Amino acid sequence: MTSRHYQVELKVEASCLTIVPANLHELPLKAISMKINVKGILTGTLLAMALTHSVMAAPDSIQPAPASAAQSKVVIVTEEPGHIVRYRSPRFIIYTNHFAPGDWTLYHEHRHDLLAVIAGETVAINQKLGNESSEQAVPAGTVAFFPYADMPNGYVHRISVGGTKPFINVGLDFQEAVPNVERKAALPMLEGKAVTLIGENRRGRAYRVELGAGQSLDLPVAGSALLLVALETSSIMLGDLTALSRWDSVPGDFRFFETNMPNRISNQTDHSSKAILFQAY
């Protein structure tokens, strides 16, 4: 395991961090807080502002070329050409992003809570409307929750990619009101050596799953939805109460269930398989 030493005097695996620091999206201090468990080292509530300069400090801001009138146009996130809507229901919208280095999105607006799963290591460049841009290194498997629903005027920005690797993201946009405490209490925690709780927020819980060759993980059929995002090329067998289906995945592929949730996932490859699993309350 590769460890890094930070100013908070904790050795943590970067890929297990589940909060993108506030300077990436310039959200208020109170806006990003998550309960995290990093390899059993740290449990509790951390604020992204406390981590900004000690855990994932960004380099100097990048100055992009002045935006043209077309680039300055603001659209809602689901109408931004680089945000490809893959799933839509009354409660959830899922879109994916696959941007090459140097690409810029249009300015777009977020108004709903968002869970973002970054499937591959990358360098993200964020520019809030009217502000300078900033660059942030993001490890593969980063899970970030943005409570945009708390912002009366929404959040408007555009993003680009630095470095040499693409930006591969799966975004889960929450359309319904925040679930009540009864729904949270009804969703049991996942346990076992194959799963690590990496983030908990008002919408659900995120886990990092690593299954050895031939290993399986039983899942409770509970909660309002289940999202799986692949971090590696693998073949996963998904089981529900009536059928089995094979999922041949590459990093950034996802499976989403509001009904007929699988009660087991099994690794069918001859090597370990890693994924992010999110259970919605």
CSV table of C-alpha atoms in Angstrom, one decimal:
chain,number,residue,atom,x,y,z
A,1,MET,CA,0.0,0.0,0.0
A,2,THR,CA,1.4,3.4,-0.9
A,3,SER,CA,1.1,5.9,1.9
A,4,ARG,CA,1.6,9.6,2.1
A,5,HIS,CA,2.3,11.8,5.2
A,6,TYR,CA,0.2,14.9,5.5
A,7,GLN,CA,0.2,17.8,7.9
A,8,VAL,CA,-2.7,16.3,9.8
A,9,GLU,CA,-0.2,13.7,10.9
A,10,LEU,CA,-2.2,10.8,9.4
A,11,LYS,CA,-0.9,8.3,6.9
A,12,VAL,CA,-3.8,7.7,4.5
A,13,GLU,CA,-4.1,6.1,1.1
A,14,ALA,CA,-4.9,8.9,-1.3
A,15,SER,CA,-7.4,6.8,-3.3
A,16,CYS,CA,-9.5,6.3,-0.1
A,17,LEU,CA,-10.1,10.0,0.4
A,18,THR,CA,-13.7,10.7,-0.4
A,19,ILE,CA,-13.8,14.5,-0.2
A,20,VAL,CA,-12.6,16.8,-3.0
A,21,PRO,CA,-11.2,19.9,-1.2
A,22,ALA,CA,-13.3,23.0,-1.2
A,23,ASN,CA,-10.9,24.9,-3.4
A,24,LEU,CA,-11.9,22.7,-6.3
A,25,HIS,CA,-15.4,24.0,-6.4
A,26,GLU,CA,-15.1,26.8,-3.9
A,27,LEU,CA,-18.1,25.6,-1.9
A,28,PRO,CA,-18.7,27.2,1.5
A,29,LEU,CA,-17.0,25.6,4.5
A,30,LYS,CA,-20.3,24.1,5.8
A,31,ALA,CA,-21.3,22.7,2.4
A,32,ILE,CA,-18.9,19.8,2.2
A,33,SER,CA,-18.7,17.5,5.3
A,34,MET,CA,-18.7,13.7,5.2
A,35,LYS,CA,-18.2,11.0,7.7
A,36,ILE,CA,-15.2,9.0,6.4
A,37,ASN,CA,-13.3,5.9,7.4
A,38,VAL,CA,-9.9,5.7,5.8
A,39,LYS,CA,-8.5,2.2,6.2
A,40,GLY,CA,-9.6,2.3,9.9
A,41,ILE,CA,-7.2,5.1,10.7
A,42,LEU,CA,-9.7,8.0,10.9
A,43,THR,CA,-13.4,8.0,11.7
A,44,GLY,CA,-15.5,11.1,12.3
A,45,THR,CA,-16.6,14.3,10.5
A,46,LEU,CA,-14.0,16.3,8.7
A,47,LEU,CA,-14.6,19.6,6.9
A,48,ALA,CA,-13.1,20.0,3.5
A,49,MET,CA,-11.7,23.4,4.4
A,50,ALA,CA,-9.4,21.8,7.0
A,51,LEU,CA,-8.1,19.4,4.4
A,52,THR,CA,-7.6,21.9,1.5
A,53,HIS,CA,-4.1,22.9,2.2
A,54,SER,CA,-2.8,19.9,4.0
A,55,VAL,CA,-4.1,16.9,2.1
A,56,MET,CA,-4.6,17.9,-1.5
A,57,ALA,CA,-3.2,21.4,-1.9
A,58,ALA,CA,-3.7,22.7,-5.4
A,59,PRO,CA,-0.9,24.2,-7.4
A,60,ASP,CA,-1.1,27.8,-8.6
A,61,SER,CA,-4.2,28.8,-10.6
A,62,ILE,CA,-4.2,28.2,-14.3
A,63,GLN,CA,-5.2,31.1,-16.5
A,64,PRO,CA,-7.2,29.9,-19.5
A,65,ALA,CA,-7.8,31.9,-22.6
A,66,PRO,CA,-10.6,34.4,-22.3
A,67,ALA,CA,-13.9,32.7,-22.9
A,68,SER,CA,-15.8,33.6,-26.0
A,69,ALA,CA,-19.5,34.5,-26.0
A,70,ALA,CA,-20.4,30.9,-26.8
A,71,GLN,CA,-18.1,29.6,-24.0
A,72,SER,CA,-19.7,32.0,-21.5
A,73,LYS,CA,-23.2,30.7,-22.3
A,74,VAL,CA,-24.7,29.0,-19.2
A,75,VAL,CA,-26.8,25.9,-19.6
A,76,ILE,CA,-28.3,23.5,-17.1
A,77,VAL,CA,-26.0,20.5,-16.4
A,78,THR,CA,-28.1,18.0,-18.3
A,79,GLU,CA,-27.9,20.2,-21.5
A,80,GLU,CA,-24.2,20.6,-21.4
A,81,PRO,CA,-22.8,18.5,-24.3
A,82,GLY,CA,-20.1,16.8,-22.3
A,83,HIS,CA,-22.6,15.6,-19.7
A,84,ILE,CA,-24.2,12.6,-21.3
A,85,VAL,CA,-27.4,11.5,-19.7
A,86,ARG,CA,-27.5,7.8,-19.3
A,87,TYR,CA,-30.4,7.3,-16.9
A,88,ARG,CA,-33.4,9.4,-15.9
A,89,SER,CA,-36.2,8.8,-13.4
A,90,PRO,CA,-38.3,10.9,-11.1
A,91,ARG,CA,-35.7,10.4,-8.3
A,92,PHE,CA,-32.4,10.2,-10.1
A,93,ILE,CA,-30.4,11.3,-13.1
A,94,ILE,CA,-27.1,9.7,-14.1
A,95,TYR,CA,-24.7,11.3,-16.5
A,96,THR,CA,-21.2,10.4,-17.5
A,97,ASN,CA,-18.2,12.6,-18.5
A,98,HIS,CA,-15.2,11.6,-20.6
A,99,PHE,CA,-13.0,14.6,-21.3
A,100,ALA,CA,-9.6,14.6,-22.9
A,101,PRO,CA,-6.8,16.9,-21.6
A,102,GLY,CA,-7.4,20.4,-22.9
A,103,ASP,CA,-11.2,20.0,-23.4
A,104,TRP,CA,-13.4,22.6,-21.8
A,105,THR,CA,-17.1,22.3,-21.0
A,106,LEU,CA,-19.6,25.0,-21.4
A,107,TYR,CA,-20.5,26.9,-18.2
A,108,HIS,CA,-23.3,24.9,-16.6
A,109,GLU,CA,-25.5,25.1,-13.6
A,110,HIS,CA,-26.0,22.6,-10.8
A,111,ARG,CA,-29.1,22.8,-8.6
A,112,HIS,CA,-29.4,19.3,-7.2
A,113,ASP,CA,-27.3,17.3,-4.8
A,114,LEU,CA,-24.6,15.5,-6.7
A,115,LEU,CA,-22.5,12.4,-6.1
A,116,ALA,CA,-19.4,12.2,-8.4
A,117,VAL,CA,-17.3,9.1,-8.8
A,118,ILE,CA,-14.0,9.7,-10.6
A,119,ALA,CA,-13.0,6.4,-12.1
A,120,GLY,CA,-9.4,7.2,-13.2
A,121,GLU,CA,-6.6,9.3,-11.9
A,122,THR,CA,-6.7,12.7,-13.5
A,123,VAL,CA,-6.1,16.5,-13.1
A,124,ALA,CA,-9.3,18.5,-13.0
A,125,ILE,CA,-9.5,22.2,-13.7
A,126,ASN,CA,-12.4,24.1,-12.3
A,127,GLN,CA,-13.6,27.6,-13.1
A,128,LYS,CA,-16.5,29.2,-11.3
A,129,LEU,CA,-18.3,31.8,-13.4
A,130,GLY,CA,-16.5,35.1,-12.9
A,131,ASN,CA,-13.5,33.6,-11.1
A,132,GLU,CA,-10.1,32.4,-12.1
A,133,SER,CA,-9.6,28.7,-12.7
A,134,SER,CA,-7.8,26.3,-10.3
A,135,GLU,CA,-6.2,22.9,-10.9
A,136,GLN,CA,-6.6,19.8,-8.7
A,137,ALA,CA,-5.0,16.4,-8.8
A,138,VAL,CA,-7.7,13.7,-8.3
A,139,PRO,CA,-6.9,10.1,-7.4
A,140,ALA,CA,-8.7,7.2,-9.1
A,141,GLY,CA,-11.7,6.1,-7.1
A,142,THR,CA,-12.4,9.5,-5.6
A,143,VAL,CA,-16.0,9.9,-4.4
A,144,ALA,CA,-17.2,13.4,-3.8
A,145,PHE,CA,-20.6,14.7,-2.6
A,146,PHE,CA,-21.7,18.2,-3.5
A,147,PRO,CA,-24.8,19.5,-1.6
A,148,TYR,CA,-25.8,21.9,-4.4
A,149,ALA,CA,-29.5,21.8,-3.3
A,150,ASP,CA,-28.5,24.1,-0.5
A,151,MET,CA,-27.5,26.9,-2.8
A,152,PRO,CA,-30.5,29.1,-3.6
A,153,ASN,CA,-28.9,30.4,-6.8
A,154,GLY,CA,-27.3,27.1,-7.9
A,155,TYR,CA,-23.6,26.6,-8.7
A,156,VAL,CA,-22.3,27.7,-12.1
A,157,HIS,CA,-18.9,26.6,-13.4
A,158,ARG,CA,-17.0,24.9,-16.3
A,159,ILE,CA,-14.4,22.2,-16.1
A,160,SER,CA,-11.4,21.1,-18.1
A,161,VAL,CA,-8.6,18.5,-17.8
A,162,GLY,CA,-4.9,19.1,-17.3
A,163,GLY,CA,-2.0,16.6,-17.4
A,164,THR,CA,-2.1,13.7,-19.8
A,165,LYS,CA,-5.0,11.5,-18.5
A,166,PRO,CA,-8.7,11.9,-19.3
A,167,PHE,CA,-11.4,12.9,-16.9
A,168,ILE,CA,-13.8,9.9,-16.5
A,169,ASN,CA,-16.7,10.6,-14.1
A,170,VAL,CA,-20.1,9.1,-13.3
A,171,GLY,CA,-22.4,11.7,-11.8
A,172,LEU,CA,-25.5,10.7,-9.7
A,173,ASP,CA,-27.9,13.7,-9.6
A,174,PHE,CA,-30.6,13.5,-6.8
A,175,GLN,CA,-34.0,14.8,-7.8
A,176,GLU,CA,-36.0,14.1,-4.7
A,177,ALA,CA,-36.0,15.8,-1.3
A,178,VAL,CA,-33.4,14.7,1.3
A,179,PRO,CA,-34.5,11.3,2.8
A,180,ASN,CA,-35.7,11.2,6.3
A,181,VAL,CA,-33.9,9.5,9.2
A,182,GLU,CA,-36.2,6.5,9.0
A,183,ARG,CA,-34.9,5.7,5.5
A,184,LYS,CA,-31.3,6.0,6.7
A,185,ALA,CA,-31.9,3.7,9.6
A,186,ALA,CA,-33.6,1.1,7.3
A,187,LEU,CA,-30.4,0.7,5.2
A,188,PRO,CA,-28.0,-1.8,6.9
A,189,MET,CA,-24.2,-1.2,6.7
A,190,LEU,CA,-22.1,-3.4,4.5
A,191,GLU,CA,-19.5,-5.4,6.3
A,192,GLY,CA,-16.6,-7.7,5.4
A,193,LYS,CA,-13.0,-7.7,4.3
A,194,ALA,CA,-14.0,-6.9,0.7
A,195,VAL,CA,-15.6,-3.6,1.6
A,196,THR,CA,-14.4,-0.3,3.1
A,197,LEU,CA,-16.8,2.5,4.0
A,198,ILE,CA,-15.2,5.6,2.4
A,199,GLY,CA,-18.0,8.2,2.7
A,200,GLU,CA,-21.4,8.8,4.2
A,201,ASN,CA,-23.6,11.8,3.5
A,202,ARG,CA,-27.3,12.7,3.7
A,203,ARG,CA,-28.1,10.8,0.5
A,204,GLY,CA,-26.4,7.4,1.2
A,205,ARG,CA,-23.1,5.5,1.8
A,206,ALA,CA,-20.2,4.9,-0.5
A,207,TYR,CA,-17.9,1.9,-0.3
A,208,ARG,CA,-14.7,0.8,-2.0
A,209,VAL,CA,-15.1,-2.9,-3.0
A,210,GLU,CA,-12.2,-5.1,-3.8
A,211,LEU,CA,-13.0,-8.7,-4.7
A,212,GLY,CA,-10.3,-11.3,-5.1
A,213,ALA,CA,-10.5,-13.8,-8.0
A,214,GLY,CA,-13.7,-15.8,-7.5
A,215,GLN,CA,-14.8,-13.9,-4.4
A,216,SER,CA,-18.4,-12.8,-3.8
A,217,LEU,CA,-20.1,-10.2,-1.7
A,218,ASP,CA,-23.6,-10.5,-0.5
A,219,LEU,CA,-25.7,-7.3,-0.6
A,220,PRO,CA,-28.9,-6.4,1.3
A,221,VAL,CA,-31.8,-5.7,-1.0
A,222,ALA,CA,-32.6,-2.4,0.7
A,223,GLY,CA,-32.4,1.3,0.1
A,224,SER,CA,-33.8,3.3,-2.8
A,225,ALA,CA,-31.0,2.6,-5.3
A,226,LEU,CA,-27.7,0.9,-5.9
A,227,LEU,CA,-24.8,2.3,-8.0
A,228,LEU,CA,-21.8,0.3,-9.0
A,229,VAL,CA,-18.8,2.0,-10.8
A,230,ALA,CA,-16.0,-0.1,-12.2
A,231,LEU,CA,-12.4,1.0,-11.4
A,232,GLU,CA,-10.8,-1.9,-13.3
A,233,THR,CA,-11.4,-4.1,-16.3
A,234,SER,CA,-13.2,-7.2,-15.0
A,235,SER,CA,-16.1,-9.6,-15.3
A,236,ILE,CA,-18.7,-9.4,-12.5
A,237,MET,CA,-21.7,-11.6,-12.0
A,238,LEU,CA,-24.7,-9.7,-10.7
A,239,GLY,CA,-27.3,-11.7,-8.9
A,240,ASP,CA,-30.8,-10.8,-7.9
A,241,LEU,CA,-33.6,-12.9,-6.5
A,242,THR,CA,-34.6,-14.3,-9.9
A,243,ALA,CA,-31.7,-14.1,-12.3
A,244,LEU,CA,-28.0,-13.6,-12.9
A,245,SER,CA,-26.3,-11.3,-15.3
A,246,ARG,CA,-22.7,-10.9,-16.4
A,247,TRP,CA,-21.1,-7.4,-16.4
A,248,ASP,CA,-18.0,-7.1,-18.5
A,249,SER,CA,-16.7,-3.7,-17.4
A,250,VAL,CA,-13.9,-1.2,-18.0
A,251,PRO,CA,-13.0,1.7,-15.7
A,252,GLY,CA,-15.9,4.2,-15.7
A,253,ASP,CA,-18.6,1.7,-16.6
A,254,PHE,CA,-21.5,1.6,-14.2
A,255,ARG,CA,-24.6,-0.3,-13.3
A,256,PHE,CA,-27.6,1.3,-11.6
A,257,PHE,CA,-30.6,-0.3,-9.9
A,258,GLU,CA,-33.8,1.2,-8.5
A,259,THR,CA,-35.6,-2.1,-8.8
A,260,ASN,CA,-34.4,-5.8,-9.1
A,261,MET,CA,-31.3,-5.0,-7.1
A,262,PRO,CA,-28.7,-7.7,-7.1
A,263,ASN,CA,-28.3,-9.6,-3.8
A,264,ARG,CA,-24.8,-10.6,-4.6
A,265,ILE,CA,-21.8,-9.5,-6.8
A,266,SER,CA,-19.1,-12.1,-7.7
A,267,ASN,CA,-15.8,-11.6,-9.4
A,268,GLN,CA,-15.5,-13.9,-12.4
A,269,THR,CA,-12.0,-12.9,-13.4
A,270,ASP,CA,-8.6,-14.4,-12.5
A,271,HIS,CA,-7.4,-11.2,-10.8
A,272,SER,CA,-8.8,-8.9,-8.2
A,273,SER,CA,-11.6,-6.4,-9.1
A,274,LYS,CA,-12.1,-3.0,-7.7
A,275,ALA,CA,-15.3,-0.9,-7.8
A,276,ILE,CA,-17.1,1.9,-6.0
A,277,LEU,CA,-20.5,0.9,-4.5
A,278,PHE,CA,-23.0,3.5,-3.4
A,279,GLN,CA,-26.3,2.7,-1.6
A,280,ALA,CA,-28.9,5.4,-1.6
A,281,TYR,CA,-31.1,5.8,1.4
